[in-house]
CSV table of C-alpha atoms in Angstrom, one decimal:
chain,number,residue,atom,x,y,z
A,14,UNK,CA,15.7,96.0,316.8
A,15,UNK,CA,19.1,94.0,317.4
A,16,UNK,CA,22.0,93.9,315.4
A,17,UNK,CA,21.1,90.4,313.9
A,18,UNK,CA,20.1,90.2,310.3
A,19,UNK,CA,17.5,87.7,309.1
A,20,UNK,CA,17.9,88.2,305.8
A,21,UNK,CA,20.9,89.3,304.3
A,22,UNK,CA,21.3,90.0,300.6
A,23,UNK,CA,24.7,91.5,299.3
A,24,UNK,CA,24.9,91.7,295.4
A,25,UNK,CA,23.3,88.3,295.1
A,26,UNK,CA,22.9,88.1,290.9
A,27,UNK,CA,21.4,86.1,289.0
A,28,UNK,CA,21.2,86.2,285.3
A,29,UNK,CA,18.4,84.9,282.5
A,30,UNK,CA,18.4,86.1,278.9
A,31,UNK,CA,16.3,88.5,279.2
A,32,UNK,CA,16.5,89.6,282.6
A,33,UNK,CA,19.7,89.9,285.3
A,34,UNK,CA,19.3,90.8,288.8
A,35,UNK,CA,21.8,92.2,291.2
A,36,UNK,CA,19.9,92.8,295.0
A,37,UNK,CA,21.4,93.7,298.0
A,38,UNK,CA,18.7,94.4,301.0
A,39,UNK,CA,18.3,93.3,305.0
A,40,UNK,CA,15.7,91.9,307.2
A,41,UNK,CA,16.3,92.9,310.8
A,42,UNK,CA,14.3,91.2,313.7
A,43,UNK,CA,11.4,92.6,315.0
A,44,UNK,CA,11.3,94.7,311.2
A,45,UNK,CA,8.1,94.4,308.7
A,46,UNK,CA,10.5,95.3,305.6
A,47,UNK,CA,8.2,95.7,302.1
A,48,UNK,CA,9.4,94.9,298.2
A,49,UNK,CA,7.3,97.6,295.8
A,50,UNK,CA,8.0,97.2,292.3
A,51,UNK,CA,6.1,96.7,289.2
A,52,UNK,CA,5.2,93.2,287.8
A,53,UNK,CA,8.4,91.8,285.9
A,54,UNK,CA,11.1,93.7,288.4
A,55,UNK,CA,12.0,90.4,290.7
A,56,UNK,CA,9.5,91.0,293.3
A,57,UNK,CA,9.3,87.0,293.0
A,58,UNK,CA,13.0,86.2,291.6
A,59,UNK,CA,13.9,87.8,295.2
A,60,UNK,CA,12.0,85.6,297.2
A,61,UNK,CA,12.7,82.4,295.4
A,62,UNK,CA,16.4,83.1,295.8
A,63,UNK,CA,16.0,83.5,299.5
A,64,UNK,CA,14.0,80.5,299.9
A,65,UNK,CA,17.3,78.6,297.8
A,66,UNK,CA,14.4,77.7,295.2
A,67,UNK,CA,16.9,78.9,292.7
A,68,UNK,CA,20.3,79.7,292.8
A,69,UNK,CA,22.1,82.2,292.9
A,70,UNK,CA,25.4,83.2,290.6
A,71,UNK,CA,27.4,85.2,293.0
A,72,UNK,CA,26.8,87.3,295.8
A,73,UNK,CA,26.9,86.9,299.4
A,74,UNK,CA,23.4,85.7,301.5
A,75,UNK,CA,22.5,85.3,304.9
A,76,UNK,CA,19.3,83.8,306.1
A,77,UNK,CA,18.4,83.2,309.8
A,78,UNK,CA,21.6,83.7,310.5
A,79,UNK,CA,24.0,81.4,308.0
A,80,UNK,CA,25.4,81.9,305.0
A,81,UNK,CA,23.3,80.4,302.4
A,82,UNK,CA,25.4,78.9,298.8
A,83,UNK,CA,22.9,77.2,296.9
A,84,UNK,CA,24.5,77.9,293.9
A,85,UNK,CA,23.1,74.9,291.8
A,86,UNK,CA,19.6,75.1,290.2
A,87,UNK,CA,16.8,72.8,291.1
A,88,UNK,CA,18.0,71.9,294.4
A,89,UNK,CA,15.4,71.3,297.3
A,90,UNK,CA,15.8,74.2,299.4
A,91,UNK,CA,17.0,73.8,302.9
A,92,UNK,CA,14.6,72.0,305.1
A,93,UNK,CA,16.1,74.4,308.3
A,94,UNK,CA,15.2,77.6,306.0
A,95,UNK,CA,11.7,75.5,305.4
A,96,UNK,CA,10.8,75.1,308.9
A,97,UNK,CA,11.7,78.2,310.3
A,98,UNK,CA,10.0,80.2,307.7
A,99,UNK,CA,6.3,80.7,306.5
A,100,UNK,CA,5.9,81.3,303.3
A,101,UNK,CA,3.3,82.8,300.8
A,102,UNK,CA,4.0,82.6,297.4
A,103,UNK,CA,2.0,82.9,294.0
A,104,UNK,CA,1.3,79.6,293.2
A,105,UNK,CA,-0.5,77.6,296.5
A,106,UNK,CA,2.2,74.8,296.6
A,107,UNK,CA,-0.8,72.6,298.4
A,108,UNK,CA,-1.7,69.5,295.8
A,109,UNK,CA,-5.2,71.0,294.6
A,110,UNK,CA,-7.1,67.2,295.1
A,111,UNK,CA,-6.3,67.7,298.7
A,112,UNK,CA,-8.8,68.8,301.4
A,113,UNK,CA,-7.4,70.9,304.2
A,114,UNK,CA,-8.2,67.8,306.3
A,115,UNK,CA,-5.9,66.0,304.0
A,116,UNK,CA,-3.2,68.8,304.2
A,117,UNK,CA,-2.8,68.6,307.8
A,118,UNK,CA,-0.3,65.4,308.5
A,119,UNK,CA,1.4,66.8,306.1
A,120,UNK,CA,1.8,70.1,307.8
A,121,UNK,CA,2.2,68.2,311.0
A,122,UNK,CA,5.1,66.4,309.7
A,123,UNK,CA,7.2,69.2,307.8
A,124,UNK,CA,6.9,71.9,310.6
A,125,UNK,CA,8.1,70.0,314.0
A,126,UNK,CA,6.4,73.3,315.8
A,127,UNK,CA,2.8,73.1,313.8
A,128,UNK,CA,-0.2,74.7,316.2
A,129,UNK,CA,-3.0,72.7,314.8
A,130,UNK,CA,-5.6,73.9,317.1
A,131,UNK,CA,-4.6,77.4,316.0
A,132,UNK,CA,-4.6,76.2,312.7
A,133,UNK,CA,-8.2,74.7,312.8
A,134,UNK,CA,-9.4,77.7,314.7
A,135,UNK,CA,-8.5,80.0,312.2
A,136,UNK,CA,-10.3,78.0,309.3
A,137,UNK,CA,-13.0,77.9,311.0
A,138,UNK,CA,-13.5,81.3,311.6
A,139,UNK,CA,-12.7,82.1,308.5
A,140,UNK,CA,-15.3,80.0,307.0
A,141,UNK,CA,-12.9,77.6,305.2
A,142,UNK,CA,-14.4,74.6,303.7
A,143,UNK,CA,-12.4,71.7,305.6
A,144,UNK,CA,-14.0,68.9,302.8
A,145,UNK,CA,-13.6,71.4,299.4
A,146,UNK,CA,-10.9,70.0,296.9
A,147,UNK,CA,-8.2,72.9,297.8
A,148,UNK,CA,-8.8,73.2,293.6
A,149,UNK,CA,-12.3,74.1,294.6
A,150,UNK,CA,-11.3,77.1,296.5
A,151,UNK,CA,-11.5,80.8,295.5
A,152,UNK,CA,-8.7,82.5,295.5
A,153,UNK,CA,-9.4,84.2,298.6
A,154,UNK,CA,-10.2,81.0,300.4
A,155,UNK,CA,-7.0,79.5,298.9
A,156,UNK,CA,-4.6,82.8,299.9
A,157,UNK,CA,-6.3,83.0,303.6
A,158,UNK,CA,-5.2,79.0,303.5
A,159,UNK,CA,-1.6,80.2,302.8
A,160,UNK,CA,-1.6,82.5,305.0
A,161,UNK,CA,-2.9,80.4,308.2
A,162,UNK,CA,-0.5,77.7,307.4
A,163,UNK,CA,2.6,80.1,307.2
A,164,UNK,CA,1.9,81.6,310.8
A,165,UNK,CA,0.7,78.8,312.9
A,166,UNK,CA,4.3,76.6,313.1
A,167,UNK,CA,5.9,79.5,315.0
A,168,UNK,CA,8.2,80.9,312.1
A,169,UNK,CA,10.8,83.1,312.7
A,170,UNK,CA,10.4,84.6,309.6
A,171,UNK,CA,7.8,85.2,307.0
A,172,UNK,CA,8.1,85.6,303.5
A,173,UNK,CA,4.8,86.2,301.9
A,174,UNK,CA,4.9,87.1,298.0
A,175,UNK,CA,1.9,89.3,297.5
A,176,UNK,CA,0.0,87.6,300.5
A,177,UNK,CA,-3.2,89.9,299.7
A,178,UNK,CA,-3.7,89.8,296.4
A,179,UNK,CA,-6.8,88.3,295.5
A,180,UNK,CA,-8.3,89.6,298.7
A,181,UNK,CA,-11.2,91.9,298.9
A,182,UNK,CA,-10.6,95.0,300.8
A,183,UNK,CA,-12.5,93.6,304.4
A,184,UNK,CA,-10.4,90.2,304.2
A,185,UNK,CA,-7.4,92.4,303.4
A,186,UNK,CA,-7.6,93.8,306.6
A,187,UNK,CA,-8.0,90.6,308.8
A,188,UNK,CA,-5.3,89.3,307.2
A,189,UNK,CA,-2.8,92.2,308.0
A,190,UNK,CA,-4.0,92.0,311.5
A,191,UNK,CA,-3.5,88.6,312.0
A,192,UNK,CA,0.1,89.3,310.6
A,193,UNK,CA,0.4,92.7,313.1
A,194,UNK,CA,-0.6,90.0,315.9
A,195,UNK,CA,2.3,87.3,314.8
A,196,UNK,CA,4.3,90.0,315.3
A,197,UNK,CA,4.2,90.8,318.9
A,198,UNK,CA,6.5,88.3,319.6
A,199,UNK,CA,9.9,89.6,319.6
A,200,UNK,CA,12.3,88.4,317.7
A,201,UNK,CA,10.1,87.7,314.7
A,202,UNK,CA,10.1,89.4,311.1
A,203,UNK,CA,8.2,89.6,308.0
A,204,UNK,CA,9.4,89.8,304.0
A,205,UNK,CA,6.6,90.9,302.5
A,206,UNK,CA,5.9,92.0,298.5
A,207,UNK,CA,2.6,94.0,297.0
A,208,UNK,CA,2.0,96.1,294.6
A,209,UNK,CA,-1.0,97.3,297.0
A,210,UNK,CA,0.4,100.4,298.4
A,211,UNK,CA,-2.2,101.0,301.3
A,212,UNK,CA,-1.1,97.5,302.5
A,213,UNK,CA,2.3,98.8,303.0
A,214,UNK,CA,1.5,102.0,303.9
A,215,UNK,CA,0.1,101.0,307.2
A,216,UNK,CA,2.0,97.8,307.5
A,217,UNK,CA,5.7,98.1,306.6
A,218,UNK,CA,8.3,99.5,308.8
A,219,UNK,CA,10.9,99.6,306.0
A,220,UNK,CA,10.8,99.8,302.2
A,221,UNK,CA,12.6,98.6,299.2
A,222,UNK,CA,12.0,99.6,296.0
A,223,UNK,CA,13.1,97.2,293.1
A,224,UNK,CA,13.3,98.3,289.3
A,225,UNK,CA,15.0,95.9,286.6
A,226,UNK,CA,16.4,93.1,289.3
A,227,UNK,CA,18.0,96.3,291.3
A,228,UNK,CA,17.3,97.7,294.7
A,229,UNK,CA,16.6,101.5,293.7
A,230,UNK,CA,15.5,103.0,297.0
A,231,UNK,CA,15.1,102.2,300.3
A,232,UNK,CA,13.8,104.2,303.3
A,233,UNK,CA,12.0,103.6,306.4
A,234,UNK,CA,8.2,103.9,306.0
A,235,UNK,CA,8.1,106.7,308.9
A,236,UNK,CA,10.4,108.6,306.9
A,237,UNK,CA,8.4,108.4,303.5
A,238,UNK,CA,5.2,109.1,305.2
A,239,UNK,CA,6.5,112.0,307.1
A,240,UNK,CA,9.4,113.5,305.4
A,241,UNK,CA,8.8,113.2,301.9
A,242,UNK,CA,6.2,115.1,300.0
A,243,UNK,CA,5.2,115.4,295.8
A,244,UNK,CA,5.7,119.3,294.8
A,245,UNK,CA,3.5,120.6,291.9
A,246,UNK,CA,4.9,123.4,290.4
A,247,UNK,CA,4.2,125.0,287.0
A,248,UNK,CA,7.3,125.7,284.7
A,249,UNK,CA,7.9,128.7,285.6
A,250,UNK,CA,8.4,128.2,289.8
A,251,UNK,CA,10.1,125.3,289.2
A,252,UNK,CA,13.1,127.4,287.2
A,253,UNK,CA,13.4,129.5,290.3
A,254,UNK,CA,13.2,127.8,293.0
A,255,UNK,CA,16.1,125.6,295.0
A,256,UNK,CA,16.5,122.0,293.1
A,257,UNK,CA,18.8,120.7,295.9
A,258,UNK,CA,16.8,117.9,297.7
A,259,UNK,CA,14.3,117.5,295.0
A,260,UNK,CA,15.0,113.2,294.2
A,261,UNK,CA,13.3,112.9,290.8
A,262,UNK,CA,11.0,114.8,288.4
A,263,UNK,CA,8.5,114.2,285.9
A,264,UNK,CA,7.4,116.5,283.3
A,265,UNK,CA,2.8,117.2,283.6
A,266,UNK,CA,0.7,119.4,281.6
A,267,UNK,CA,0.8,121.8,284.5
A,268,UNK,CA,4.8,122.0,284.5
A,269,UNK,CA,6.4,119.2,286.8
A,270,UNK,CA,6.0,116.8,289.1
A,271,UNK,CA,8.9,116.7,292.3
A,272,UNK,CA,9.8,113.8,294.5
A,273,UNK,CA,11.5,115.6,298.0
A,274,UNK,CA,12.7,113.7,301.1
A,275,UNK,CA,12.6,117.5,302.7
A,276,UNK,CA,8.9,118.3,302.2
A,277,UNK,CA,9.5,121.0,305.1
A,278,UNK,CA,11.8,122.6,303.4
A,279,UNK,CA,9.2,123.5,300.5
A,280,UNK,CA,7.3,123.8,303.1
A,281,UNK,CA,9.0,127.0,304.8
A,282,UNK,CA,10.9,128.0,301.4
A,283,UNK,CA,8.3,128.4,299.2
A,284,UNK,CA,5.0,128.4,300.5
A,285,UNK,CA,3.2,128.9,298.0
A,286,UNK,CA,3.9,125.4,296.0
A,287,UNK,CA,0.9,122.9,296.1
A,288,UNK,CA,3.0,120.1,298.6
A,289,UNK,CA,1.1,116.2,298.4
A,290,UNK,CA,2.2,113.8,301.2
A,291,UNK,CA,4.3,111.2,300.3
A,292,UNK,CA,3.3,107.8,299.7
A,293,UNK,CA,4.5,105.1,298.7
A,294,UNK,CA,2.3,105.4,295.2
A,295,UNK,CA,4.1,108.4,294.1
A,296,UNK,CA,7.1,107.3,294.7
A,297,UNK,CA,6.7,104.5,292.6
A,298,UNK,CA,5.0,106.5,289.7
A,299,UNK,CA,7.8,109.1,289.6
A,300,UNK,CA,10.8,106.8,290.0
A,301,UNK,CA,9.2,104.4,287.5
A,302,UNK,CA,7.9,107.1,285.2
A,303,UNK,CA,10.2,109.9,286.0
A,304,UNK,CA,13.9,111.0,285.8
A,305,UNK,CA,16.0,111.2,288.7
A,306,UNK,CA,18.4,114.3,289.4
B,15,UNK,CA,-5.5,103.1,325.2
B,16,UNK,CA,-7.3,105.5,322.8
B,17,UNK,CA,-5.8,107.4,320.2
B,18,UNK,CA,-6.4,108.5,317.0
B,19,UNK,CA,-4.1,109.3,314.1
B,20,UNK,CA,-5.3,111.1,311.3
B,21,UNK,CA,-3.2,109.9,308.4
B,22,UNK,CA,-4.1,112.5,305.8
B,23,UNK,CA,-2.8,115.5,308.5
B,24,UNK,CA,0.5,117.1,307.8
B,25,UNK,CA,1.6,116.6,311.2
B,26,UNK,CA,3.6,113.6,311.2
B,27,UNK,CA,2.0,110.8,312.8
B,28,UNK,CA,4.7,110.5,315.9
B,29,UNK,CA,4.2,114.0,316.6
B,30,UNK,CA,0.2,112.9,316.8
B,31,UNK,CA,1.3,110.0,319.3
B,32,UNK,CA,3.3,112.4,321.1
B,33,UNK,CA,0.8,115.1,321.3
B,34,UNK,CA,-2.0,113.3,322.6
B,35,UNK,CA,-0.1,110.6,325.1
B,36,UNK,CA,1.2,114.0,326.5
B,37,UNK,CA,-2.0,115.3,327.0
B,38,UNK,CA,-3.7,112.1,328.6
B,39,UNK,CA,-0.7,112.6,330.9
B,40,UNK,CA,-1.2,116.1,331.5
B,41,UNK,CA,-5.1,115.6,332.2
B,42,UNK,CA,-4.3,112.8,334.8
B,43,UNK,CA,-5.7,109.7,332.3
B,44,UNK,CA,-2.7,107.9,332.6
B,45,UNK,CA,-1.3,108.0,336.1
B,46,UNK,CA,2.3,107.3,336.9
B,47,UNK,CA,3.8,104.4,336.5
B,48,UNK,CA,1.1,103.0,333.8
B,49,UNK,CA,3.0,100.6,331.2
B,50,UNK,CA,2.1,101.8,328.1
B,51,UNK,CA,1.5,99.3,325.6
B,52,UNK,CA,4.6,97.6,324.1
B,53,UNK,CA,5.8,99.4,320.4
B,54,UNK,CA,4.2,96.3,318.5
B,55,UNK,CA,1.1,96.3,319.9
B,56,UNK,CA,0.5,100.0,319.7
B,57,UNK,CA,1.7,99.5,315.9
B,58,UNK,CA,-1.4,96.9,315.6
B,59,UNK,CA,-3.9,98.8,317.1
B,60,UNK,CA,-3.0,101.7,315.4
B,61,UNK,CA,-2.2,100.5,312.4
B,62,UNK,CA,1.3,102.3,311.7
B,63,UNK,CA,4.9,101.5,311.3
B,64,UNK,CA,6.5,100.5,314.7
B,65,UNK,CA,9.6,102.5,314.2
B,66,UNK,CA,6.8,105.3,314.2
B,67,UNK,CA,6.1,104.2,317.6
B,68,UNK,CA,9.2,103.7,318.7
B,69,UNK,CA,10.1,107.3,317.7
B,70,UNK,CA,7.3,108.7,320.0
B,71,UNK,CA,8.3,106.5,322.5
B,72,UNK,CA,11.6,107.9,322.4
B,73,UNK,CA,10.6,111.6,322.2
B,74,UNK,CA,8.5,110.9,325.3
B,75,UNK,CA,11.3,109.5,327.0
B,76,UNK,CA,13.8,112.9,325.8
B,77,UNK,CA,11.5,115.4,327.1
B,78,UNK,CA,10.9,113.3,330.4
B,79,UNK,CA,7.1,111.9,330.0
B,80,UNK,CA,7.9,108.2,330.0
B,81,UNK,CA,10.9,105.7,330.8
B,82,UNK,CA,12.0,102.6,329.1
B,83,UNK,CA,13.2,100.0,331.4
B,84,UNK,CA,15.3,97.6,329.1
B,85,UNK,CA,13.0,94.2,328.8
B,86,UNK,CA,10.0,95.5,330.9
B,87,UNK,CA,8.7,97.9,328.6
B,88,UNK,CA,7.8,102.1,329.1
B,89,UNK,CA,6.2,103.8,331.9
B,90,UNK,CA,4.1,106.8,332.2
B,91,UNK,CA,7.4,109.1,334.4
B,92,UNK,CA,6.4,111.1,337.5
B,93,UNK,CA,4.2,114.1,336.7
B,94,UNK,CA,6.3,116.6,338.0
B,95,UNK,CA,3.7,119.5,337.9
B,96,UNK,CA,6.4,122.0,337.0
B,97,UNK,CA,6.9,119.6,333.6
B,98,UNK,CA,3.3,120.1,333.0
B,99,UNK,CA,3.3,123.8,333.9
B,100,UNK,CA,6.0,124.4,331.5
B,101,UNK,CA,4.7,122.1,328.7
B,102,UNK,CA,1.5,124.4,329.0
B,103,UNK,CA,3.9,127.9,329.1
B,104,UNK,CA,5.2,126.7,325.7
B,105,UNK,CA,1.9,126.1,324.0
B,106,UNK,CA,0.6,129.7,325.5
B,107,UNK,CA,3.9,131.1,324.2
B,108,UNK,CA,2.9,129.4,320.6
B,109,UNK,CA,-0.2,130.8,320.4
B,110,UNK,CA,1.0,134.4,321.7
B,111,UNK,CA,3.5,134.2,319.0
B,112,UNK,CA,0.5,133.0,316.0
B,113,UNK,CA,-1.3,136.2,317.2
B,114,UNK,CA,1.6,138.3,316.8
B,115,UNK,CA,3.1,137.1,313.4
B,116,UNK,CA,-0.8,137.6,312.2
B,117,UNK,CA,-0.9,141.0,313.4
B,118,UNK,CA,2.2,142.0,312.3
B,119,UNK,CA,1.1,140.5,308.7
B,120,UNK,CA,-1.7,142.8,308.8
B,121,UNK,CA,0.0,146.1,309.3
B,122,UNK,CA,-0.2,146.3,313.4
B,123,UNK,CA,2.9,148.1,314.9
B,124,UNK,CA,4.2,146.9,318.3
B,125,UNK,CA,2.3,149.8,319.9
B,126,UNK,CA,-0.9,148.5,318.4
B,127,UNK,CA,-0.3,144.9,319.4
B,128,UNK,CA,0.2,145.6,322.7
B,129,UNK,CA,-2.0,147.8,323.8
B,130,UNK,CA,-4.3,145.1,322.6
B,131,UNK,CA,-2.9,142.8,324.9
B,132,UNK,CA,-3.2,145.1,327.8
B,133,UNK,CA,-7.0,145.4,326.6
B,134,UNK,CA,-7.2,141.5,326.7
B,135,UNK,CA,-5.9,141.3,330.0
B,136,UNK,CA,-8.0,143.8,331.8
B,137,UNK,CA,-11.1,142.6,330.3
């Protein structure tokens, strides 16, 4: 895991009139690096700015290694970021008349390095209707679709918006595996949003969390599995005992609620405290519902 | 390769890597020299973070189980039976020490404990 950056975000802002963002996070080769957040934090506005499909007000970004300006709204993003990149986002972006058969030239012709075979072979395993109006599809056909199409023109780098969602919990699964396979080549990395924890869990080497357009915590996956634990305490252990690498707190019927990123601590301090693993569901919860201290 | 990780276990999940590719080494399953699989791969087909990997990977190459040659990949080291020997003095030592702390817990003096011992050994 080099010292090259895919994705470089430093303070890139962007403002609306009810809404400003202000992100800074990095993409390293060979990294799966996960946005959580809940709906309306700029899960989306992050990847759209990356993709140049808006533009930003200030800040400094780096994709695939150059310095990215777009500054000016509306603007076609770059075809270079296009072509290197695979990309998942909300809305298809393939015209819903079309049929997949009709959707190939035109995936031929925008990605120089398009595996059609591949392609073909994964729609057909899939069970994808080749002659279906894509407007025909279910939304699990129509994300799958997305999803073959972003990692069959040898991308550098994916950027899937809440690839799974949509998906039921078996063609979840395939999916991530298919994205764990595009990843044994070196040299490749993934972007990847969901509000579906146990995607990330499993999936995601590094993880960002974004509240209200701002990067709020980051941490490597590993760590957050391993390292940090939830502490239930009634009121009055949680007087006594050491605060000192307790992150945040929230207030229960039962006393509190305690985000550590030194569950052995507890662990070896004070025994007797009910100790959760972390996960990446907590975290959320607690730095969404909680305070931090 | 067949491992399993147990994601609801307290023991974090490189230690579980760590553990059991020690233990296929110890028993002889993996012989010297075997590649093991590259960090990505053993991320997909265990389904875990590959900086996970990569930290059992690099625990296993600390303590002299496996070496990483740059661009080729990691290889089972030479099972220098004294490694393994000491490997299994430490675990023996663990469990001595579990035995002790729990009689000591219970109100057993040093006297107590080892003439208990002795009757262990003779028997």
């Amino acid at each position: 895991m080099g010292k090259d950056v895919m994705i470089k975000l430093n303070h890139v802002q962007k403002k609306y009139p009810d809404f400003s963002m202000d992100c800074s996070l990095t993409v390293y080769p060979g990294m799966i690096t996960g946005l959580i957040g809940a709906n309306g934090e700029g899960k989306s506005t992050t990847f759209k700015l990356i993709l140049g499909l808006i533009g930003k007000e200030a800040g400094e970004m780096e994709v695939l290694g150059k310095k990215r300006e777009c500054s000016n709204d509306g603007k076609q993003p770059e075809k270079e970021i296009l072509q290197q990149t695979g990309v998942v986002l909300a809305e298809t972006g393939f015209g819903s008349y079309f049929t997949i058969h009709d959707i190939i030239p035109f995936l031929e012709d925008l990605y120089p390095e398009f595996e059609k075979d591949k392609f073909l072979q994964y729609c057909e395993e899939y069970k994808l209707p080749m002659n279906k109006k894509i407007k025909e599809f279910s939304t699990g056909m129509k994300r799958k679709l997305q999803i073959f199409a972003a990692i069959t023109h040898k991308a550098k780098l994916l950027l899937l918006d809440e690839p799974t969602s949509g998906l039921d919990v078996v063609a979840r699964e395939q999916m991530l595996t298919l994205l764990r396979e595009y990843m044994e080549t070196e040299g490749r990395a993934i972007l990847i949003s969901s509000h579906l924890s146990g995607d990330l869990e499993t999936f995601c080497d590094d993880i960002y969390l974004i509240q209200k357009g701002t990067i709020t915590f980051h941490e490597e996956m590993d760590r957050l599995l391993d390292a940090y634990g939830l502490l239930k305490v009634s009121d009055e252990v949680y007087k006594k005992m050491d605060k000192s690498h307790i992150i945040c707190r929230k207030k229960e019927n039962f006393g509190w609620s305690c985000l550590t990123d030194q569950k052995a601590y507890y662990q070896m301090h004070n025994p007797e405290i009910v100790i959760e693993k972390g996960s990446v569901d907590e975290l959320i919860l607690l730095m969404a519902g909680g305070e931090r201290i | 390769m067949y491992l399993i990780i147990n994601h609801s276990s307290m023991q974090p999940i490189y230690e579980q890597i760590v553990e059991q590719i020690k233990e296929k080494i110890i028993n002889g399953e993996f012989s010297e020299e075997m590649m093991l699989p590259s960090v990505r791969t053993m991320a997909k087909d265990l389904k875990i973070s590959a900086l996970t990997v990569k930290k059992a990977y690099d625990a296993l190459t600390e303590e002299g189980f496996v070496v990483t040659v740059h661009g080729k990949g990691s290889f089972v080291a030479c099972a220098n039976q004294n490694m393994l020997l000491e490997e299994k003095k430490k675990e023996v030592e663990a469990e001595l020490e579990a035995a002790i702390h729990k009689g000591r817990s219970c109100g057993l003096t040093d006297h107590d404990l080892t003439e208990l011992f002795e009757i262990v050994l003779e028997g």
